[in-house]
Short mmCIF file of C-alpha atoms in Angstrom, two decimals:
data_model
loop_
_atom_site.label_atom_id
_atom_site.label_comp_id
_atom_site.label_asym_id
_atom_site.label_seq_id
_atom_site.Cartn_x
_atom_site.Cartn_y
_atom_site.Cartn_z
CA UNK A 299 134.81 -40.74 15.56
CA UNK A 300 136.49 -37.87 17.59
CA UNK A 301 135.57 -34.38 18.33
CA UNK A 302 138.33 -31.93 18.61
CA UNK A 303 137.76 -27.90 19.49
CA UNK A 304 140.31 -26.03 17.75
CA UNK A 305 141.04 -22.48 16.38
CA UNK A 306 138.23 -20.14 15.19
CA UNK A 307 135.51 -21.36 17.09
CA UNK A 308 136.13 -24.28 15.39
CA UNK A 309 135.00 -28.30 15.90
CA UNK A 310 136.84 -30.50 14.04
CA UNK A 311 134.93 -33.52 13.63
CA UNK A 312 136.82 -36.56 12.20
CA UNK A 313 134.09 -39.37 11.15
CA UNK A 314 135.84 -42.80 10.81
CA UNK A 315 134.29 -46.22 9.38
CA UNK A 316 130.49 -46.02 7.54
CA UNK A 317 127.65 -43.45 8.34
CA UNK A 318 124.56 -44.89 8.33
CA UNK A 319 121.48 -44.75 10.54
CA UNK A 320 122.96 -46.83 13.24
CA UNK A 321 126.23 -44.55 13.57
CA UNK A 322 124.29 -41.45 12.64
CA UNK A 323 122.15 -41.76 15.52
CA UNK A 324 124.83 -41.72 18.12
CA UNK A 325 127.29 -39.16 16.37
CA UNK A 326 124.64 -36.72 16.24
CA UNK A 327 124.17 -36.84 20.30
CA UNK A 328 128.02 -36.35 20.82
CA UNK A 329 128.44 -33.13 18.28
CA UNK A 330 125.20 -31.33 19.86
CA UNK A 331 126.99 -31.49 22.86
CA UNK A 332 130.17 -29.98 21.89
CA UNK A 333 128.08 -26.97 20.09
CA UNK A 334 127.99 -23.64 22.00
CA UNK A 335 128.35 -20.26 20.42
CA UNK A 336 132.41 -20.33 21.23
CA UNK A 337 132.28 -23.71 18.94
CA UNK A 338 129.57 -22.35 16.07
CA UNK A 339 131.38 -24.09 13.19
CA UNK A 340 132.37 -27.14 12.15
CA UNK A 341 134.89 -29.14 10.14
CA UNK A 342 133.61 -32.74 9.14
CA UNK A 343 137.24 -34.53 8.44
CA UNK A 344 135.38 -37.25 5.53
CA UNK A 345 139.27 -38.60 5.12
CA UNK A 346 138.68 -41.89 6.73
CA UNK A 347 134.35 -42.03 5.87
CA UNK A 348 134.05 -45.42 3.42
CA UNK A 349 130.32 -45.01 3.26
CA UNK A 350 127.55 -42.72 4.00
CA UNK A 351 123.83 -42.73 3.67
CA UNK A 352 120.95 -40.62 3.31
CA UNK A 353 121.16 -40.74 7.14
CA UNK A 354 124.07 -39.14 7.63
CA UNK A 355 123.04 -36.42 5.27
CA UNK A 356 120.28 -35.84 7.41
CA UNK A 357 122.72 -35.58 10.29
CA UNK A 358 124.99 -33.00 8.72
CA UNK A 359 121.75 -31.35 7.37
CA UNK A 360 120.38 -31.17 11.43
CA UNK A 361 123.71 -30.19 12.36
CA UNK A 362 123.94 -27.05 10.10
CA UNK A 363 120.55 -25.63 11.36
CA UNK A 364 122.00 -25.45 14.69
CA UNK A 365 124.94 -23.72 14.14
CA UNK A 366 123.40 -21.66 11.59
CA UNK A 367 121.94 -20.37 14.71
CA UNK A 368 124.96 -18.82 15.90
CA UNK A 369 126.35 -17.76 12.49
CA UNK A 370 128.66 -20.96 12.16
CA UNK A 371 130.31 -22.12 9.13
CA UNK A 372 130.47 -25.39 7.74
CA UNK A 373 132.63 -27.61 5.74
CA UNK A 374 133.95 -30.87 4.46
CA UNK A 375 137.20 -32.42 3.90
CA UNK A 376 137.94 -34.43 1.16
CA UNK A 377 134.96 -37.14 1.09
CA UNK A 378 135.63 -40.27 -0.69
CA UNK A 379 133.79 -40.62 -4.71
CA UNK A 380 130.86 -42.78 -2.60
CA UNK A 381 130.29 -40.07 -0.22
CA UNK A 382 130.59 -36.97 -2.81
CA UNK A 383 128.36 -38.61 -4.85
CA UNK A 384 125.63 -38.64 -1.70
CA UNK A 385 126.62 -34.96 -0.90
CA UNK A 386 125.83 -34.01 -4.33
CA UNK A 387 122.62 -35.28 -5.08
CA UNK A 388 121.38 -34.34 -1.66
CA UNK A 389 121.74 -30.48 -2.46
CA UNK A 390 123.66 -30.27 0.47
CA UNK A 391 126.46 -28.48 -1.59
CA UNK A 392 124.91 -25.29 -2.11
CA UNK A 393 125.36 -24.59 1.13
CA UNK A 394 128.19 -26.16 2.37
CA UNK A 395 131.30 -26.14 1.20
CA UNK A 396 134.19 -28.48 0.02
CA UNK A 397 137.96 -28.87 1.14
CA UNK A 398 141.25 -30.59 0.46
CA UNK A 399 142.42 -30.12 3.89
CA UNK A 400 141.92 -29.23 7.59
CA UNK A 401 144.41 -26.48 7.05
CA UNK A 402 142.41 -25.32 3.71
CA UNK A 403 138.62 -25.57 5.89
CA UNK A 404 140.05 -23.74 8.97
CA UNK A 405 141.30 -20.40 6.71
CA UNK A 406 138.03 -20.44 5.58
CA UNK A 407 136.29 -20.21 8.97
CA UNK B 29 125.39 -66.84 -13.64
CA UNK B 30 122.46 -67.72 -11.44
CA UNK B 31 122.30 -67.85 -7.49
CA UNK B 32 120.27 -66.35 -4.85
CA UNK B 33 119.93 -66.42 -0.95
CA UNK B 34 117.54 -65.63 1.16
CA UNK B 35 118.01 -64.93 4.92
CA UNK B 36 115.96 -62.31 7.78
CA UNK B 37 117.32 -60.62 10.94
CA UNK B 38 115.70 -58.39 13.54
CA UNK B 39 115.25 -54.39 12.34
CA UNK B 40 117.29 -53.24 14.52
CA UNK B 41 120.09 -50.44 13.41
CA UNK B 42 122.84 -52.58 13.99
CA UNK B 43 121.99 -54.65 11.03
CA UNK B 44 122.05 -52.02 8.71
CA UNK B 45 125.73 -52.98 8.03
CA UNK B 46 125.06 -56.69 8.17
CA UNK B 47 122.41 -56.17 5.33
CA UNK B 48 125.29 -54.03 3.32
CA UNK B 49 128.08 -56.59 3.75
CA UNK B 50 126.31 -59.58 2.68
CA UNK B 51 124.53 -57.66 -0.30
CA UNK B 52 128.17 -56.72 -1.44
CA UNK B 53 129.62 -60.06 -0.94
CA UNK B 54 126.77 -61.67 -3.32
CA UNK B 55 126.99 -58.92 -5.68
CA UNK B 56 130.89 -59.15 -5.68
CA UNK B 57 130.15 -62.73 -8.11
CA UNK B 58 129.56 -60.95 -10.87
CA UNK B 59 132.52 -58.43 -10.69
CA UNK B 60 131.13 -54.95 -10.66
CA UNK B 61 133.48 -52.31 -10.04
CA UNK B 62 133.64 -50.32 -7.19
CA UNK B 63 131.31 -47.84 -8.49
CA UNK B 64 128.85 -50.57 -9.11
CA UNK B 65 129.24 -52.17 -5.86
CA UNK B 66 129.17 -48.81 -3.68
CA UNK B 67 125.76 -47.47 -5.80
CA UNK B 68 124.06 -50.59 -4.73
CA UNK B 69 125.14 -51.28 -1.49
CA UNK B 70 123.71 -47.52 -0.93
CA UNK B 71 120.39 -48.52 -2.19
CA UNK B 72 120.10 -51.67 0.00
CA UNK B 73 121.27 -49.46 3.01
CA UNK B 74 118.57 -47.04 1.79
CA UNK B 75 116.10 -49.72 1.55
CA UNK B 76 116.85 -51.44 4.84
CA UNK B 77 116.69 -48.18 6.88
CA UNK B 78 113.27 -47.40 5.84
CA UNK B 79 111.80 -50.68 6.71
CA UNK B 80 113.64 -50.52 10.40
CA UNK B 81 112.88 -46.88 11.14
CA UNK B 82 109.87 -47.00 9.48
CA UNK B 83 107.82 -50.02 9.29
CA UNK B 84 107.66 -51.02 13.02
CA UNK B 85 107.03 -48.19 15.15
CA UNK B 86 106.76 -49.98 18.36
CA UNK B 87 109.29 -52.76 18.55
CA UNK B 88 111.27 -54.29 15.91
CA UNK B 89 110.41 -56.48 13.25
CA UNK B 90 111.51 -58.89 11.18
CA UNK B 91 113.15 -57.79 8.16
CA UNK B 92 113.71 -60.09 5.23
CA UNK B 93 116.62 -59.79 2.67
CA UNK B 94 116.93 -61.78 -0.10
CA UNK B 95 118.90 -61.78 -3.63
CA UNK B 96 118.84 -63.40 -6.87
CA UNK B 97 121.67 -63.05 -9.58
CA UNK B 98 120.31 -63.96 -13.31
CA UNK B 99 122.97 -63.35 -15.81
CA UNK B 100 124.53 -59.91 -14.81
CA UNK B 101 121.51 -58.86 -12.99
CA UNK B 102 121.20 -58.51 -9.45
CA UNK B 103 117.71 -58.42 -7.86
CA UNK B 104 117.51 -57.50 -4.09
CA UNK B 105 114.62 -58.04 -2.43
CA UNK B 106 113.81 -55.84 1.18
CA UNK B 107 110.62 -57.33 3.26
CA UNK B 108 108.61 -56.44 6.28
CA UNK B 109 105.84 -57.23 8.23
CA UNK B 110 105.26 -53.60 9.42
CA UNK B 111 102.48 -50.94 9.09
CA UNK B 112 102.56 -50.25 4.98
CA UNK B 113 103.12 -47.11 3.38
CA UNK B 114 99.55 -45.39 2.55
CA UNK B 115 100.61 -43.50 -0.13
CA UNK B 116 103.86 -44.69 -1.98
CA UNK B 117 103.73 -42.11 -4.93
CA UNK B 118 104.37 -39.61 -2.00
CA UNK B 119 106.53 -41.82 0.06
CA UNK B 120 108.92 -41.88 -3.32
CA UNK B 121 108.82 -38.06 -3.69
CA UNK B 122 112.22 -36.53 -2.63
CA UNK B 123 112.55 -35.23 0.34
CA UNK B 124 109.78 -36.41 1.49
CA UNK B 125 109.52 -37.96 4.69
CA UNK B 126 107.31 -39.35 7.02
CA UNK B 127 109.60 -38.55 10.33
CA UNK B 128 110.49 -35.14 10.06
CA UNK B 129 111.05 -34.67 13.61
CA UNK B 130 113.80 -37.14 13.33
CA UNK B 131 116.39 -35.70 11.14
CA UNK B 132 114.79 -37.74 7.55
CA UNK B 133 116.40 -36.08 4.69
CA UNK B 134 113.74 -37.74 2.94
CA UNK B 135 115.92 -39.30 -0.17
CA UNK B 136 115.96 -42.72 0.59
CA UNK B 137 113.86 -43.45 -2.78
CA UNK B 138 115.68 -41.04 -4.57
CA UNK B 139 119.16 -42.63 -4.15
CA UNK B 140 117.65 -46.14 -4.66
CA UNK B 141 116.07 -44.95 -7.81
CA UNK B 142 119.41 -43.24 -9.34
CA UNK B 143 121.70 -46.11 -8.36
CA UNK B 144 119.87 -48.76 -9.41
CA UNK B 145 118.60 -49.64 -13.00
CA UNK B 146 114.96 -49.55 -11.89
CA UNK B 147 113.06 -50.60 -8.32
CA UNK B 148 109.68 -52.10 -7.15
CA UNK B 149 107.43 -51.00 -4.47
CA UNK B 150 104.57 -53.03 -3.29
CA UNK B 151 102.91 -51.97 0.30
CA UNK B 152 99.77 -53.21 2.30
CA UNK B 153 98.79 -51.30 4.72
CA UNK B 154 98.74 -53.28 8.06
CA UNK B 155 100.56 -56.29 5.74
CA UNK B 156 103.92 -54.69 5.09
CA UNK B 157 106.22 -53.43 2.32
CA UNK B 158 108.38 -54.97 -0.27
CA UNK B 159 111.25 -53.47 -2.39
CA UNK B 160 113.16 -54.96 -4.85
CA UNK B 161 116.09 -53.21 -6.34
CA UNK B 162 116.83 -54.66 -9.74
CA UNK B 163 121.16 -53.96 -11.13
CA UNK B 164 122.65 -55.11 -13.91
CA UNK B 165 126.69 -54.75 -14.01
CA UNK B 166 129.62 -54.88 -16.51
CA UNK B 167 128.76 -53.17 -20.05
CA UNK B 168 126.44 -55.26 -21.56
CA UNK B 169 123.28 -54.25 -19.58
CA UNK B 170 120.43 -55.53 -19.52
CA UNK B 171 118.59 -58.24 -17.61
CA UNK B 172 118.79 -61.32 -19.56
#
């Protein structure tokens, strides 16, 4: 995974390989970190995800609440069928939203 | 087809994977497509998280995983030796969980119930739990 701060307050957060527990556990650590109120929103780059649990939704999920804190946006780019299919059933896209590309996500931020 | 294995590793996170790959190499005999193969290697994942984060709250377990292919049905069984679930009607609500100060969206049951054709939950408290997550693949369904 890498963590990138970019335009508009932005993170970029690029998560690479499967997100399960395991993975979930120490990604989590590394984005609360980056988090401040000069970094309130976040871009999850899902290119490169091949699988994702219901851990990982309950990362994202823990991950909104705290930049919902400082009025920060979320939102995903282009998740693989395995890893839509999680997002939707979890609810989680009422209130985050969806994107093609970085370029797309950051003119929404 | 018939076959079946039947193996155990430590509950430890790192296994969470190992418990994925090999379901999804067994499955991969009866040639599911990708679909197929992605819903249930979610449910195992599902399955095996809950009895590592879950079932031994003070060091880790055992965890057993076994499988069984009858026909075009796949049956996955998920073991441990843990604490037991005292209530499973409520552990299988969604978004229920029993570690909400750890980040639990609470739908493990919910995504093994929706990918998979049905699942079994037996539990003892003190004994452990078992789940067995029960696919049939291709068109003709059904477990024969």
């Amino acid at each position: 995974m890498s963590i990138s701060k970019t335009e508009k307050n932005t993170l970029l957060v690029e998560i690479t390989g499967e997100l399960d527990h395991h993975t979930a556990t120490k990604i989590r650590t590394k984005i609360d970190n980056a988090i401040s109120k000069d970094y309130k929103n976040i871009i999850f780059d899902f290119s490169a995800l091949t699988f994702m649990d219901s851990s990982g939704i309950g990362m994202i999920m823990g991950r909104y609440k705290k930049i919902l804190k400082y009025d920060g946006k979320m939102t995903i780019v282009s998740p693989k069928p395995q890893v839509k299919r999680i997002l939707e059933i979890s609810g989680l896209m009422n209130i985050v939203t969806l994107e093609t590309s970085i370029n797309k996500a950051l003119k929404r931020m | 087809m018939e076959n079946r294995f039947d193996m155990e590793f430590i509950g430890i996170s790192e296994n969470e994977s190992l418990a994925r790959a090999i379901t999804s190499a067994f499955a991969a005999m009866l040639d599911p497509t990708v679909e197929e193969l992605s819903e249930l290697k979610t449910a195992v994942s599902e399955a095996v998280t809950n009895a590592i984060v879950h079932a031994y709250p003070y060091e880790p377990g055992t965890v057993g995983l076994s499988g069984k292919i009858n026909g075009n049905t796949v049956y996955i069984t998920v073991t441990d030796s843990g604490i037991g679930i005292s209530d499973i009607d409520k552990a299988r609500e969604p978004l229920y969980t029993g570690k909400p100060e750890e980040e639990r969206s609470g739908l493990g049951f919910s995504i093994m119930e929706s990918f998979c054709d049905r699942i079994e939950v037996m539990s003892a408290l003190g004994e452990g739990t078992m789940v067995t997550l029960v696919k049939s693949f291709g068109s003709l369904k059904g477990e024969s």
